[in-house]
Amino acid sequence: MKHNLVQSIVEQSVMLTSEADWDKLIQQVHNAKFVLLGEASHGTSEFYTARVEITKKLIQEKRFTFVAVEGDWPACQAINRYIKGYDLVTKSAKDVLKSFDRWPTWMWANEEMIDLIEWMKEYNESGQNQTKVGFYGIDIYSLWESMDEVIRYLKQIDSTDLQTARQAFTCFEPFNRNNEKYAVSAGIFSEDCIEEVAKLLTTIQRKKEKYPHHEELNLNLQVNALVAYNAENYYRTMVVHDDRSWNIRDMHMVDTLNEIMDFYGSEGKAIVWEHNTHVGDASATDMKDSGMINVGQVIREQNPTEDVFITGFGTYRGTVIAAEEWGMDFEIKTVPPAMKGSWEEAMHLSGAYDKLLIFTDENRQLFQGRIGHRAIGVVYRPEYEQYGNYVPSVMSDRYDAFIYIDETQALHPLVQEKAPVL
């Protein structure tokens, strides 16, 4: 079986030698409206640089209109405002990335992101496309920051809904912006703010068309209110139902993605940057056995097959940025050779070089076996890798393409000091 798998990879993959090789991937996207680009870790340089080049091509050649990432909406808005010219003060992408001050800062505040941000700004200024391309964060963690933004925007436009927002925020005040404190109080002692945030979200959604639209003010209000509502649910649930909180988070990312698509209308085309565990269809993994879903699965279920294209990433060995425990200083950690019998080992045995494997109707049956597929998070302890870093997956069902980098290097963070703990 292993020999057959390795031989199939040899026969079906193509070697990656230059940026021009991404054309093979772009061709396979056809007319998809959602291109999901994964990563096997949150701290690998090559995963970022590859996604940068693929993203540029998708924007230039396929007229994609925005990038959505596994990041906080308020912080990513700083990038969006910079590249669209709404921000007339900030002078460089490096300055913009200072907005990312919540751990793990390195995910977006890194050297690799600077190239994409400056390129997107120049592209928008060039007028090559009537619709300016955008950059958005679709994650759920910015409860307090999103509440701040809602209040700031409503105050700015002198809205009568400001009092509703302040009532919601007052409910959260006793928790001193501490997510864990709120999670315990809400999840175990039922001291929650669900009614307040539900009222706020309902109020803003009901008046959706009445709020100002300049500089995306309307979209900001909608999404920040959605973050507050879903984040409250997420933290209230996570203490007692970890699997359920995962689903709440991924459904929030889908809902936010759809809000942005609605904002762009018929021209909307999304490039999504997230970890493989979010973009790689969960129904093709053992996550399904636990009732867990993810972004890739739901986006596929909500759209025609030809509208969604998912690409996974992986490596055999190298270095990575990660932390020993949640909230601790990051380190450059050694990624050991992939575990025997894993997908990454099979890719390596098929040739110790970078390669692209595209799954088609003609070859999918060759990759239908369930096999361990490595996943590295922001917390990573290589010595325990065999116990929890491999997700059993049917690779040709999980992805439409797979990018393999044989040996990878750690990401280059901009911030070296310790970031604040959640």
mmCIF file with all atom_site columns, C-alpha atoms in Angstrom, residues 160-364:
data_model
loop_
_atom_site.group_PDB
_atom_site.id
_atom_site.type_symbol
_atom_site.label_atom_id
_atom_site.label_alt_id
_atom_site.label_comp_id
_atom_site.label_asym_id
_atom_site.label_entity_id
_atom_site.label_seq_id
_atom_site.pdbx_PDB_ins_code
_atom_site.Cartn_x
_atom_site.Cartn_y
_atom_site.Cartn_z
_atom_site.occupancy
_atom_site.B_iso_or_equiv
_atom_site.pdbx_formal_charge
_atom_site.auth_seq_id
_atom_site.auth_comp_id
_atom_site.auth_asym_id
_atom_site.auth_atom_id
_atom_site.pdbx_PDB_model_num
ATOM 1   C CA . THR A 1 160 ? -29.569 56.367 18.613  1.00 0.00 ? 160 THR A CA 1
ATOM 2   C CA . ASP A 1 161 ? -28.354 52.774 18.965  1.00 0.00 ? 161 ASP A CA 1
ATOM 3   C CA . LEU A 1 162 ? -25.355 53.852 21.019  1.00 0.00 ? 162 LEU A CA 1
ATOM 4   C CA . GLN A 1 163 ? -27.211 53.218 24.288  1.00 0.00 ? 163 GLN A CA 1
ATOM 5   C CA . THR A 1 164 ? -27.933 49.602 23.284  1.00 0.00 ? 164 THR A CA 1
ATOM 6   C CA . ALA A 1 165 ? -24.230 49.066 22.592  1.00 0.00 ? 165 ALA A CA 1
ATOM 7   C CA . ARG A 1 166 ? -23.231 50.649 25.900  1.00 0.00 ? 166 ARG A CA 1
ATOM 8   C CA . GLN A 1 167 ? -25.659 48.406 27.798  1.00 0.00 ? 167 GLN A CA 1
ATOM 9   C CA . ALA A 1 168 ? -24.051 45.349 26.200  1.00 0.00 ? 168 ALA A CA 1
ATOM 10  C CA . PHE A 1 169 ? -20.573 46.590 27.029  1.00 0.00 ? 169 PHE A CA 1
ATOM 11  C CA . THR A 1 170 ? -21.572 47.354 30.633  1.00 0.00 ? 170 THR A CA 1
ATOM 12  C CA . CYS A 1 171 ? -22.563 43.714 31.065  1.00 0.00 ? 171 CYS A CA 1
ATOM 13  C CA . PHE A 1 172 ? -19.012 42.638 30.129  1.00 0.00 ? 172 PHE A CA 1
ATOM 14  C CA . GLU A 1 173 ? -17.210 45.256 32.243  1.00 0.00 ? 173 GLU A CA 1
ATOM 15  C CA . PRO A 1 174 ? -16.980 43.192 35.474  1.00 0.00 ? 174 PRO A CA 1
ATOM 16  C CA . PHE A 1 175 ? -14.810 40.651 33.640  1.00 0.00 ? 175 PHE A CA 1
ATOM 17  C CA . ASN A 1 176 ? -12.047 43.209 33.054  1.00 0.00 ? 176 ASN A CA 1
ATOM 18  C CA . ARG A 1 177 ? -11.460 42.185 29.420  1.00 0.00 ? 177 ARG A CA 1
ATOM 19  C CA . ASN A 1 178 ? -10.477 38.686 30.525  1.00 0.00 ? 178 ASN A CA 1
ATOM 20  C CA . ASN A 1 179 ? -11.849 36.014 28.189  1.00 0.00 ? 179 ASN A CA 1
ATOM 21  C CA . GLU A 1 180 ? -11.159 33.138 30.577  1.00 0.00 ? 180 GLU A CA 1
ATOM 22  C CA . LYS A 1 181 ? -12.885 34.908 33.463  1.00 0.00 ? 181 LYS A CA 1
ATOM 23  C CA . TYR A 1 182 ? -15.972 35.463 31.336  1.00 0.00 ? 182 TYR A CA 1
ATOM 24  C CA . ALA A 1 183 ? -15.878 31.884 30.039  1.00 0.00 ? 183 ALA A CA 1
ATOM 25  C CA . VAL A 1 184 ? -15.919 30.435 33.564  1.00 0.00 ? 184 VAL A CA 1
ATOM 26  C CA . SER A 1 185 ? -18.606 32.835 34.827  1.00 0.00 ? 185 SER A CA 1
ATOM 27  C CA . ALA A 1 186 ? -20.869 32.273 31.820  1.00 0.00 ? 186 ALA A CA 1
ATOM 28  C CA . GLY A 1 187 ? -20.221 28.575 31.202  1.00 0.00 ? 187 GLY A CA 1
ATOM 29  C CA . ILE A 1 188 ? -20.322 27.307 34.772  1.00 0.00 ? 188 ILE A CA 1
ATOM 30  C CA . PHE A 1 189 ? -22.242 29.913 36.791  1.00 0.00 ? 189 PHE A CA 1
ATOM 31  C CA . SER A 1 190 ? -24.586 31.123 34.012  1.00 0.00 ? 190 SER A CA 1
ATOM 32  C CA . GLU A 1 191 ? -23.538 34.728 34.604  1.00 0.00 ? 191 GLU A CA 1
ATOM 33  C CA . ASP A 1 192 ? -23.662 35.673 30.935  1.00 0.00 ? 192 ASP A CA 1
ATOM 34  C CA . CYS A 1 193 ? -24.363 38.614 28.638  1.00 0.00 ? 193 CYS A CA 1
ATOM 35  C CA . ILE A 1 194 ? -26.226 36.728 25.925  1.00 0.00 ? 194 ILE A CA 1
ATOM 36  C CA . GLU A 1 195 ? -29.365 38.871 26.028  1.00 0.00 ? 195 GLU A CA 1
ATOM 37  C CA . GLU A 1 196 ? -27.400 42.096 25.745  1.00 0.00 ? 196 GLU A CA 1
ATOM 38  C CA . VAL A 1 197 ? -25.302 41.067 22.729  1.00 0.00 ? 197 VAL A CA 1
ATOM 39  C CA . ALA A 1 198 ? -28.292 39.424 21.028  1.00 0.00 ? 198 ALA A CA 1
ATOM 40  C CA . LYS A 1 199 ? -30.223 42.690 21.330  1.00 0.00 ? 199 LYS A CA 1
ATOM 41  C CA . LEU A 1 200 ? -27.261 44.641 19.960  1.00 0.00 ? 200 LEU A CA 1
ATOM 42  C CA . LEU A 1 201 ? -26.798 42.340 16.944  1.00 0.00 ? 201 LEU A CA 1
ATOM 43  C CA . THR A 1 202 ? -30.537 42.315 16.179  1.00 0.00 ? 202 THR A CA 1
ATOM 44  C CA . THR A 1 203 ? -30.706 46.108 16.362  1.00 0.00 ? 203 THR A CA 1
ATOM 45  C CA . ILE A 1 204 ? -27.772 46.609 13.991  1.00 0.00 ? 204 ILE A CA 1
ATOM 46  C CA . GLN A 1 205 ? -28.948 43.955 11.525  1.00 0.00 ? 205 GLN A CA 1
ATOM 47  C CA . ARG A 1 206 ? -32.470 45.410 11.446  1.00 0.00 ? 206 ARG A CA 1
ATOM 48  C CA . LYS A 1 207 ? -31.087 48.827 10.499  1.00 0.00 ? 207 LYS A CA 1
ATOM 49  C CA . LYS A 1 208 ? -28.410 47.448 8.180   1.00 0.00 ? 208 LYS A CA 1
ATOM 50  C CA . GLU A 1 209 ? -29.210 49.697 5.221   1.00 0.00 ? 209 GLU A CA 1
ATOM 51  C CA . LYS A 1 210 ? -29.596 52.858 7.299   1.00 0.00 ? 210 LYS A CA 1
ATOM 52  C CA . TYR A 1 211 ? -26.005 53.100 8.519   1.00 0.00 ? 211 TYR A CA 1
ATOM 53  C CA . PRO A 1 212 ? -23.437 55.082 6.482   1.00 0.00 ? 212 PRO A CA 1
ATOM 54  C CA . HIS A 1 213 ? -21.576 53.105 3.806   1.00 0.00 ? 213 HIS A CA 1
ATOM 55  C CA . HIS A 1 214 ? -18.502 55.288 3.279   1.00 0.00 ? 214 HIS A CA 1
ATOM 56  C CA . GLU A 1 215 ? -15.164 53.612 4.015   1.00 0.00 ? 215 GLU A CA 1
ATOM 57  C CA . GLU A 1 216 ? -17.049 50.362 4.735   1.00 0.00 ? 216 GLU A CA 1
ATOM 58  C CA . LEU A 1 217 ? -18.577 51.702 7.954   1.00 0.00 ? 217 LEU A CA 1
ATOM 59  C CA . ASN A 1 218 ? -21.704 49.603 7.466   1.00 0.00 ? 218 ASN A CA 1
ATOM 60  C CA . LEU A 1 219 ? -19.739 46.370 6.993   1.00 0.00 ? 219 LEU A CA 1
ATOM 61  C CA . ASN A 1 220 ? -17.611 47.165 10.050  1.00 0.00 ? 220 ASN A CA 1
ATOM 62  C CA . LEU A 1 221 ? -20.667 47.603 12.212  1.00 0.00 ? 221 LEU A CA 1
ATOM 63  C CA . GLN A 1 222 ? -22.256 44.390 10.997  1.00 0.00 ? 222 GLN A CA 1
ATOM 64  C CA . VAL A 1 223 ? -19.188 42.229 11.516  1.00 0.00 ? 223 VAL A CA 1
ATOM 65  C CA . ASN A 1 224 ? -18.064 43.704 14.840  1.00 0.00 ? 224 ASN A CA 1
ATOM 66  C CA . ALA A 1 225 ? -21.572 43.139 16.224  1.00 0.00 ? 225 ALA A CA 1
ATOM 67  C CA . LEU A 1 226 ? -21.479 39.585 14.839  1.00 0.00 ? 226 LEU A CA 1
ATOM 68  C CA . VAL A 1 227 ? -18.090 39.010 16.527  1.00 0.00 ? 227 VAL A CA 1
ATOM 69  C CA . ALA A 1 228 ? -19.451 40.234 19.877  1.00 0.00 ? 228 ALA A CA 1
ATOM 70  C CA . TYR A 1 229 ? -22.475 37.932 19.630  1.00 0.00 ? 229 TYR A CA 1
ATOM 71  C CA . ASN A 1 230 ? -20.599 34.816 18.465  1.00 0.00 ? 230 ASN A CA 1
ATOM 72  C CA . ALA A 1 231 ? -17.578 35.387 20.733  1.00 0.00 ? 231 ALA A CA 1
ATOM 73  C CA . GLU A 1 232 ? -19.864 35.547 23.756  1.00 0.00 ? 232 GLU A CA 1
ATOM 74  C CA . ASN A 1 233 ? -21.342 32.203 22.691  1.00 0.00 ? 233 ASN A CA 1
ATOM 75  C CA . TYR A 1 234 ? -17.888 30.773 22.014  1.00 0.00 ? 234 TYR A CA 1
ATOM 76  C CA . TYR A 1 235 ? -16.429 31.675 25.419  1.00 0.00 ? 235 TYR A CA 1
ATOM 77  C CA . ARG A 1 236 ? -19.600 30.632 27.252  1.00 0.00 ? 236 ARG A CA 1
ATOM 78  C CA . THR A 1 237 ? -19.454 27.225 25.543  1.00 0.00 ? 237 THR A CA 1
ATOM 79  C CA . MET A 1 238 ? -15.728 26.457 25.537  1.00 0.00 ? 238 MET A CA 1
ATOM 80  C CA . VAL A 1 239 ? -15.452 25.652 29.260  1.00 0.00 ? 239 VAL A CA 1
ATOM 81  C CA . VAL A 1 240 ? -17.889 22.743 29.090  1.00 0.00 ? 240 VAL A CA 1
ATOM 82  C CA . HIS A 1 241 ? -18.082 21.766 25.394  1.00 0.00 ? 241 HIS A CA 1
ATOM 83  C CA . ASP A 1 242 ? -14.751 22.070 23.568  1.00 0.00 ? 242 ASP A CA 1
ATOM 84  C CA . ASP A 1 243 ? -15.961 20.373 20.344  1.00 0.00 ? 243 ASP A CA 1
ATOM 85  C CA . ARG A 1 244 ? -19.071 22.571 20.247  1.00 0.00 ? 244 ARG A CA 1
ATOM 86  C CA . SER A 1 245 ? -17.010 25.728 20.719  1.00 0.00 ? 245 SER A CA 1
ATOM 87  C CA . TRP A 1 246 ? -14.853 24.670 17.740  1.00 0.00 ? 246 TRP A CA 1
ATOM 88  C CA . ASN A 1 247 ? -17.995 24.519 15.595  1.00 0.00 ? 247 ASN A CA 1
ATOM 89  C CA . ILE A 1 248 ? -19.169 27.919 16.855  1.00 0.00 ? 248 ILE A CA 1
ATOM 90  C CA . ARG A 1 249 ? -15.813 29.419 15.865  1.00 0.00 ? 249 ARG A CA 1
ATOM 91  C CA . ASP A 1 250 ? -15.750 27.904 12.375  1.00 0.00 ? 250 ASP A CA 1
ATOM 92  C CA . MET A 1 251 ? -19.389 28.777 11.701  1.00 0.00 ? 251 MET A CA 1
ATOM 93  C CA . HIS A 1 252 ? -18.582 32.350 12.732  1.00 0.00 ? 252 HIS A CA 1
ATOM 94  C CA . MET A 1 253 ? -15.765 32.416 10.185  1.00 0.00 ? 253 MET A CA 1
ATOM 95  C CA . VAL A 1 254 ? -18.169 31.147 7.508   1.00 0.00 ? 254 VAL A CA 1
ATOM 96  C CA . ASP A 1 255 ? -20.830 33.714 8.473   1.00 0.00 ? 255 ASP A CA 1
ATOM 97  C CA . THR A 1 256 ? -18.260 36.522 8.357   1.00 0.00 ? 256 THR A CA 1
ATOM 98  C CA . LEU A 1 257 ? -16.972 35.317 4.998   1.00 0.00 ? 257 LEU A CA 1
ATOM 99  C CA . ASN A 1 258 ? -20.520 35.383 3.644   1.00 0.00 ? 258 ASN A CA 1
ATOM 100 C CA . GLU A 1 259 ? -21.098 38.895 5.027   1.00 0.00 ? 259 GLU A CA 1
ATOM 101 C CA . ILE A 1 260 ? -18.032 40.099 3.114   1.00 0.00 ? 260 ILE A CA 1
ATOM 102 C CA . MET A 1 261 ? -19.166 38.294 -0.045  1.00 0.00 ? 261 MET A CA 1
ATOM 103 C CA . ASP A 1 262 ? -22.549 40.019 0.236   1.00 0.00 ? 262 ASP A CA 1
ATOM 104 C CA . PHE A 1 263 ? -20.771 43.354 0.608   1.00 0.00 ? 263 PHE A CA 1
ATOM 105 C CA . TYR A 1 264 ? -18.873 42.802 -2.673  1.00 0.00 ? 264 TYR A CA 1
ATOM 106 C CA . GLY A 1 265 ? -21.992 41.551 -4.450  1.00 0.00 ? 265 GLY A CA 1
ATOM 107 C CA . SER A 1 266 ? -21.782 39.740 -7.767  1.00 0.00 ? 266 SER A CA 1
ATOM 108 C CA . GLU A 1 267 ? -18.077 40.607 -8.088  1.00 0.00 ? 267 GLU A CA 1
ATOM 109 C CA . GLY A 1 268 ? -17.207 38.929 -4.780  1.00 0.00 ? 268 GLY A CA 1
ATOM 110 C CA . LYS A 1 269 ? -14.413 36.342 -4.989  1.00 0.00 ? 269 LYS A CA 1
ATOM 111 C CA . ALA A 1 270 ? -12.642 35.226 -1.807  1.00 0.00 ? 270 ALA A CA 1
ATOM 112 C CA . ILE A 1 271 ? -9.107  34.042 -1.095  1.00 0.00 ? 271 ILE A CA 1
ATOM 113 C CA . VAL A 1 272 ? -9.099  32.471 2.381   1.00 0.00 ? 272 VAL A CA 1
ATOM 114 C CA . TRP A 1 273 ? -5.908  31.975 4.403   1.00 0.00 ? 273 TRP A CA 1
ATOM 115 C CA . GLU A 1 274 ? -6.329  29.610 7.349   1.00 0.00 ? 274 GLU A CA 1
ATOM 116 C CA . HIS A 1 275 ? -4.765  26.542 8.927   1.00 0.00 ? 275 HIS A CA 1
ATOM 117 C CA . ASN A 1 276 ? -5.319  23.221 7.161   1.00 0.00 ? 276 ASN A CA 1
ATOM 118 C CA . THR A 1 277 ? -7.537  22.175 10.085  1.00 0.00 ? 277 THR A CA 1
ATOM 119 C CA . HIS A 1 278 ? -9.985  24.943 9.114   1.00 0.00 ? 278 HIS A CA 1
ATOM 120 C CA . VAL A 1 279 ? -9.870  24.843 5.303   1.00 0.00 ? 279 VAL A CA 1
ATOM 121 C CA . GLY A 1 280 ? -9.338  21.115 4.676   1.00 0.00 ? 280 GLY A CA 1
ATOM 122 C CA . ASP A 1 281 ? -12.820 19.544 4.551   1.00 0.00 ? 281 ASP A CA 1
ATOM 123 C CA . ALA A 1 282 ? -13.475 18.111 8.046   1.00 0.00 ? 282 ALA A CA 1
ATOM 124 C CA . SER A 1 283 ? -15.847 15.466 6.664   1.00 0.00 ? 283 SER A CA 1
ATOM 125 C CA . ALA A 1 284 ? -12.779 13.759 5.129   1.00 0.00 ? 284 ALA A CA 1
ATOM 126 C CA . THR A 1 285 ? -11.060 13.479 8.551   1.00 0.00 ? 285 THR A CA 1
ATOM 127 C CA . ASP A 1 286 ? -11.645 11.909 11.958  1.00 0.00 ? 286 ASP A CA 1
ATOM 128 C CA . MET A 1 287 ? -13.099 15.268 13.069  1.00 0.00 ? 287 MET A CA 1
ATOM 129 C CA . LYS A 1 288 ? -16.348 13.982 11.570  1.00 0.00 ? 288 LYS A CA 1
ATOM 130 C CA . ASP A 1 289 ? -16.432 11.192 14.182  1.00 0.00 ? 289 ASP A CA 1
ATOM 131 C CA . SER A 1 290 ? -16.601 13.848 16.924  1.00 0.00 ? 290 SER A CA 1
ATOM 132 C CA . GLY A 1 291 ? -19.317 15.866 15.200  1.00 0.00 ? 291 GLY A CA 1
ATOM 133 C CA . MET A 1 292 ? -16.887 18.637 14.316  1.00 0.00 ? 292 MET A CA 1
ATOM 134 C CA . ILE A 1 293 ? -17.208 20.746 11.177  1.00 0.00 ? 293 ILE A CA 1
ATOM 135 C CA . ASN A 1 294 ? -14.963 23.408 9.663   1.00 0.00 ? 294 ASN A CA 1
ATOM 136 C CA . VAL A 1 295 ? -14.857 26.269 7.181   1.00 0.00 ? 295 VAL A CA 1
ATOM 137 C CA . GLY A 1 296 ? -13.841 24.142 4.196   1.00 0.00 ? 296 GLY A CA 1
ATOM 138 C CA . GLN A 1 297 ? -16.637 21.638 4.742   1.00 0.00 ? 297 GLN A CA 1
ATOM 139 C CA . VAL A 1 298 ? -19.383 24.242 5.214   1.00 0.00 ? 298 VAL A CA 1
ATOM 140 C CA . ILE A 1 299 ? -18.275 26.421 2.289   1.00 0.00 ? 299 ILE A CA 1
ATOM 141 C CA . ARG A 1 300 ? -18.374 23.310 0.085   1.00 0.00 ? 300 ARG A CA 1
ATOM 142 C CA . GLU A 1 301 ? -21.852 22.433 1.366   1.00 0.00 ? 301 GLU A CA 1
ATOM 143 C CA . GLN A 1 302 ? -23.163 25.966 0.796   1.00 0.00 ? 302 GLN A CA 1
ATOM 144 C CA . ASN A 1 303 ? -21.859 26.376 -2.762  1.00 0.00 ? 303 ASN A CA 1
ATOM 145 C CA . PRO A 1 304 ? -21.715 24.508 -6.084  1.00 0.00 ? 304 PRO A CA 1
ATOM 146 C CA . THR A 1 305 ? -18.707 22.186 -6.338  1.00 0.00 ? 305 THR A CA 1
ATOM 147 C CA . GLU A 1 306 ? -17.086 24.265 -9.083  1.00 0.00 ? 306 GLU A CA 1
ATOM 148 C CA . ASP A 1 307 ? -17.203 27.416 -6.911  1.00 0.00 ? 307 ASP A CA 1
ATOM 149 C CA . VAL A 1 308 ? -14.829 26.093 -4.220  1.00 0.00 ? 308 VAL A CA 1
ATOM 150 C CA . PHE A 1 309 ? -11.149 25.132 -4.544  1.00 0.00 ? 309 PHE A CA 1
ATOM 151 C CA . ILE A 1 310 ? -9.193  24.021 -1.454  1.00 0.00 ? 310 ILE A CA 1
ATOM 152 C CA . THR A 1 311 ? -5.398  23.740 -1.275  1.00 0.00 ? 311 THR A CA 1
ATOM 153 C CA . GLY A 1 312 ? -3.549  22.134 1.635   1.00 0.00 ? 312 GLY A CA 1
ATOM 154 C CA . PHE A 1 313 ? 0.113   22.567 2.594   1.00 0.00 ? 313 PHE A CA 1
ATOM 155 C CA . GLY A 1 314 ? 2.680   20.351 4.279   1.00 0.00 ? 314 GLY A CA 1
ATOM 156 C CA . THR A 1 315 ? 6.361   19.733 4.990   1.00 0.00 ? 315 THR A CA 1
ATOM 157 C CA . TYR A 1 316 ? 8.648   16.855 5.900   1.00 0.00 ? 316 TYR A CA 1
ATOM 158 C CA . ARG A 1 317 ? 11.066  18.664 8.249   1.00 0.00 ? 317 ARG A CA 1
ATOM 159 C CA . GLY A 1 318 ? 12.520  22.064 9.134   1.00 0.00 ? 318 GLY A CA 1
ATOM 160 C CA . THR A 1 319 ? 11.972  24.804 11.700  1.00 0.00 ? 319 THR A CA 1
ATOM 161 C CA . VAL A 1 320 ? 8.855   26.638 12.867  1.00 0.00 ? 320 VAL A CA 1
ATOM 162 C CA . ILE A 1 321 ? 7.791   29.507 15.133  1.00 0.00 ? 321 ILE A CA 1
ATOM 163 C CA . ALA A 1 322 ? 5.628   28.247 18.011  1.00 0.00 ? 322 ALA A CA 1
ATOM 164 C CA . ALA A 1 323 ? 5.326   28.444 21.792  1.00 0.00 ? 323 ALA A CA 1
ATOM 165 C CA . GLU A 1 324 ? 5.769   25.842 24.535  1.00 0.00 ? 324 GLU A CA 1
ATOM 166 C CA . GLU A 1 325 ? 2.467   26.837 26.129  1.00 0.00 ? 325 GLU A CA 1
ATOM 167 C CA . TRP A 1 326 ? -0.406  29.215 25.388  1.00 0.00 ? 326 TRP A CA 1
ATOM 168 C CA . GLY A 1 327 ? 0.645   32.842 25.891  1.00 0.00 ? 327 GLY A CA 1
ATOM 169 C CA . MET A 1 328 ? 4.357   32.122 26.311  1.00 0.00 ? 328 MET A CA 1
ATOM 170 C CA . ASP A 1 329 ? 7.234   33.621 24.305  1.00 0.00 ? 329 ASP A CA 1
ATOM 171 C CA . PHE A 1 330 ? 7.611   32.117 20.861  1.00 0.00 ? 330 PHE A CA 1
ATOM 172 C CA . GLU A 1 331 ? 10.625  29.989 19.972  1.00 0.00 ? 331 GLU A CA 1
ATOM 173 C CA . ILE A 1 332 ? 12.184  28.658 16.800  1.00 0.00 ? 332 ILE A CA 1
ATOM 174 C CA . LYS A 1 333 ? 11.452  24.962 17.127  1.00 0.00 ? 333 LYS A CA 1
ATOM 175 C CA . THR A 1 334 ? 12.816  22.068 15.100  1.00 0.00 ? 334 THR A CA 1
ATOM 176 C CA . VAL A 1 335 ? 10.226  20.164 13.105  1.00 0.00 ? 335 VAL A CA 1
ATOM 177 C CA . PRO A 1 336 ? 11.428  16.533 13.085  1.00 0.00 ? 336 PRO A CA 1
ATOM 178 C CA . PRO A 1 337 ? 11.120  14.246 10.057  1.00 0.00 ? 337 PRO A CA 1
ATOM 179 C CA . ALA A 1 338 ? 7.485   13.287 9.551   1.00 0.00 ? 338 ALA A CA 1
ATOM 180 C CA . MET A 1 339 ? 6.181   10.218 11.334  1.00 0.00 ? 339 MET A CA 1
ATOM 181 C CA . LYS A 1 340 ? 6.453   6.884  9.568   1.00 0.00 ? 340 LYS A CA 1
ATOM 182 C CA . GLY A 1 341 ? 3.302   6.002  7.689   1.00 0.00 ? 341 GLY A CA 1
ATOM 183 C CA . SER A 1 342 ? 2.179   9.639  7.429   1.00 0.00 ? 342 SER A CA 1
ATOM 184 C CA . TRP A 1 343 ? 1.168   11.583 4.327   1.00 0.00 ? 343 TRP A CA 1
ATOM 185 C CA . GLU A 1 344 ? 4.211   13.826 4.691   1.00 0.00 ? 344 GLU A CA 1
ATOM 186 C CA . GLU A 1 345 ? 6.548   10.824 4.784   1.00 0.00 ? 345 GLU A CA 1
ATOM 187 C CA . ALA A 1 346 ? 4.953   9.448  1.609   1.00 0.00 ? 346 ALA A CA 1
ATOM 188 C CA . MET A 1 347 ? 5.454   12.827 -0.095  1.00 0.00 ? 347 MET A CA 1
ATOM 189 C CA . HIS A 1 348 ? 9.122   12.786 0.976   1.00 0.00 ? 348 HIS A CA 1
ATOM 190 C CA . LEU A 1 349 ? 9.676   9.203  -0.180  1.00 0.00 ? 349 LEU A CA 1
ATOM 191 C CA . SER A 1 350 ? 8.309   10.164 -3.594  1.00 0.00 ? 350 SER A CA 1
ATOM 192 C CA . GLY A 1 351 ? 11.249  12.551 -3.948  1.00 0.00 ? 351 GLY A CA 1
ATOM 193 C CA . ALA A 1 352 ? 12.935  14.989 -1.540  1.00 0.00 ? 352 ALA A CA 1
ATOM 194 C CA . TYR A 1 353 ? 11.856  18.071 -3.489  1.00 0.00 ? 353 TYR A CA 1
ATOM 195 C CA . ASP A 1 354 ? 8.983   20.586 -3.455  1.00 0.00 ? 354 ASP A CA 1
ATOM 196 C CA . LYS A 1 355 ? 5.935   19.479 -5.399  1.00 0.00 ? 355 LYS A CA 1
ATOM 197 C CA . LEU A 1 356 ? 2.335   20.227 -6.335  1.00 0.00 ? 356 LEU A CA 1
ATOM 198 C CA . LEU A 1 357 ? -0.288  17.497 -6.423  1.00 0.00 ? 357 LEU A CA 1
ATOM 199 C CA . ILE A 1 358 ? -3.671  18.332 -7.958  1.00 0.00 ? 358 ILE A CA 1
ATOM 200 C CA . PHE A 1 359 ? -6.557  15.979 -7.235  1.00 0.00 ? 359 PHE A CA 1
ATOM 201 C CA . THR A 1 360 ? -8.829  15.401 -10.226 1.00 0.00 ? 360 THR A CA 1
ATOM 202 C CA . ASP A 1 361 ? -11.746 13.149 -11.102 1.00 0.00 ? 361 ASP A CA 1
ATOM 203 C CA . GLU A 1 362 ? -9.230  10.920 -12.862 1.00 0.00 ? 362 GLU A CA 1
ATOM 204 C CA . ASN A 1 363 ? -6.794  10.435 -9.945  1.00 0.00 ? 363 ASN A CA 1
ATOM 205 C CA . ARG A 1 364 ? -8.788  10.917 -6.718  1.00 0.00 ? 364 ARG A CA 1
#
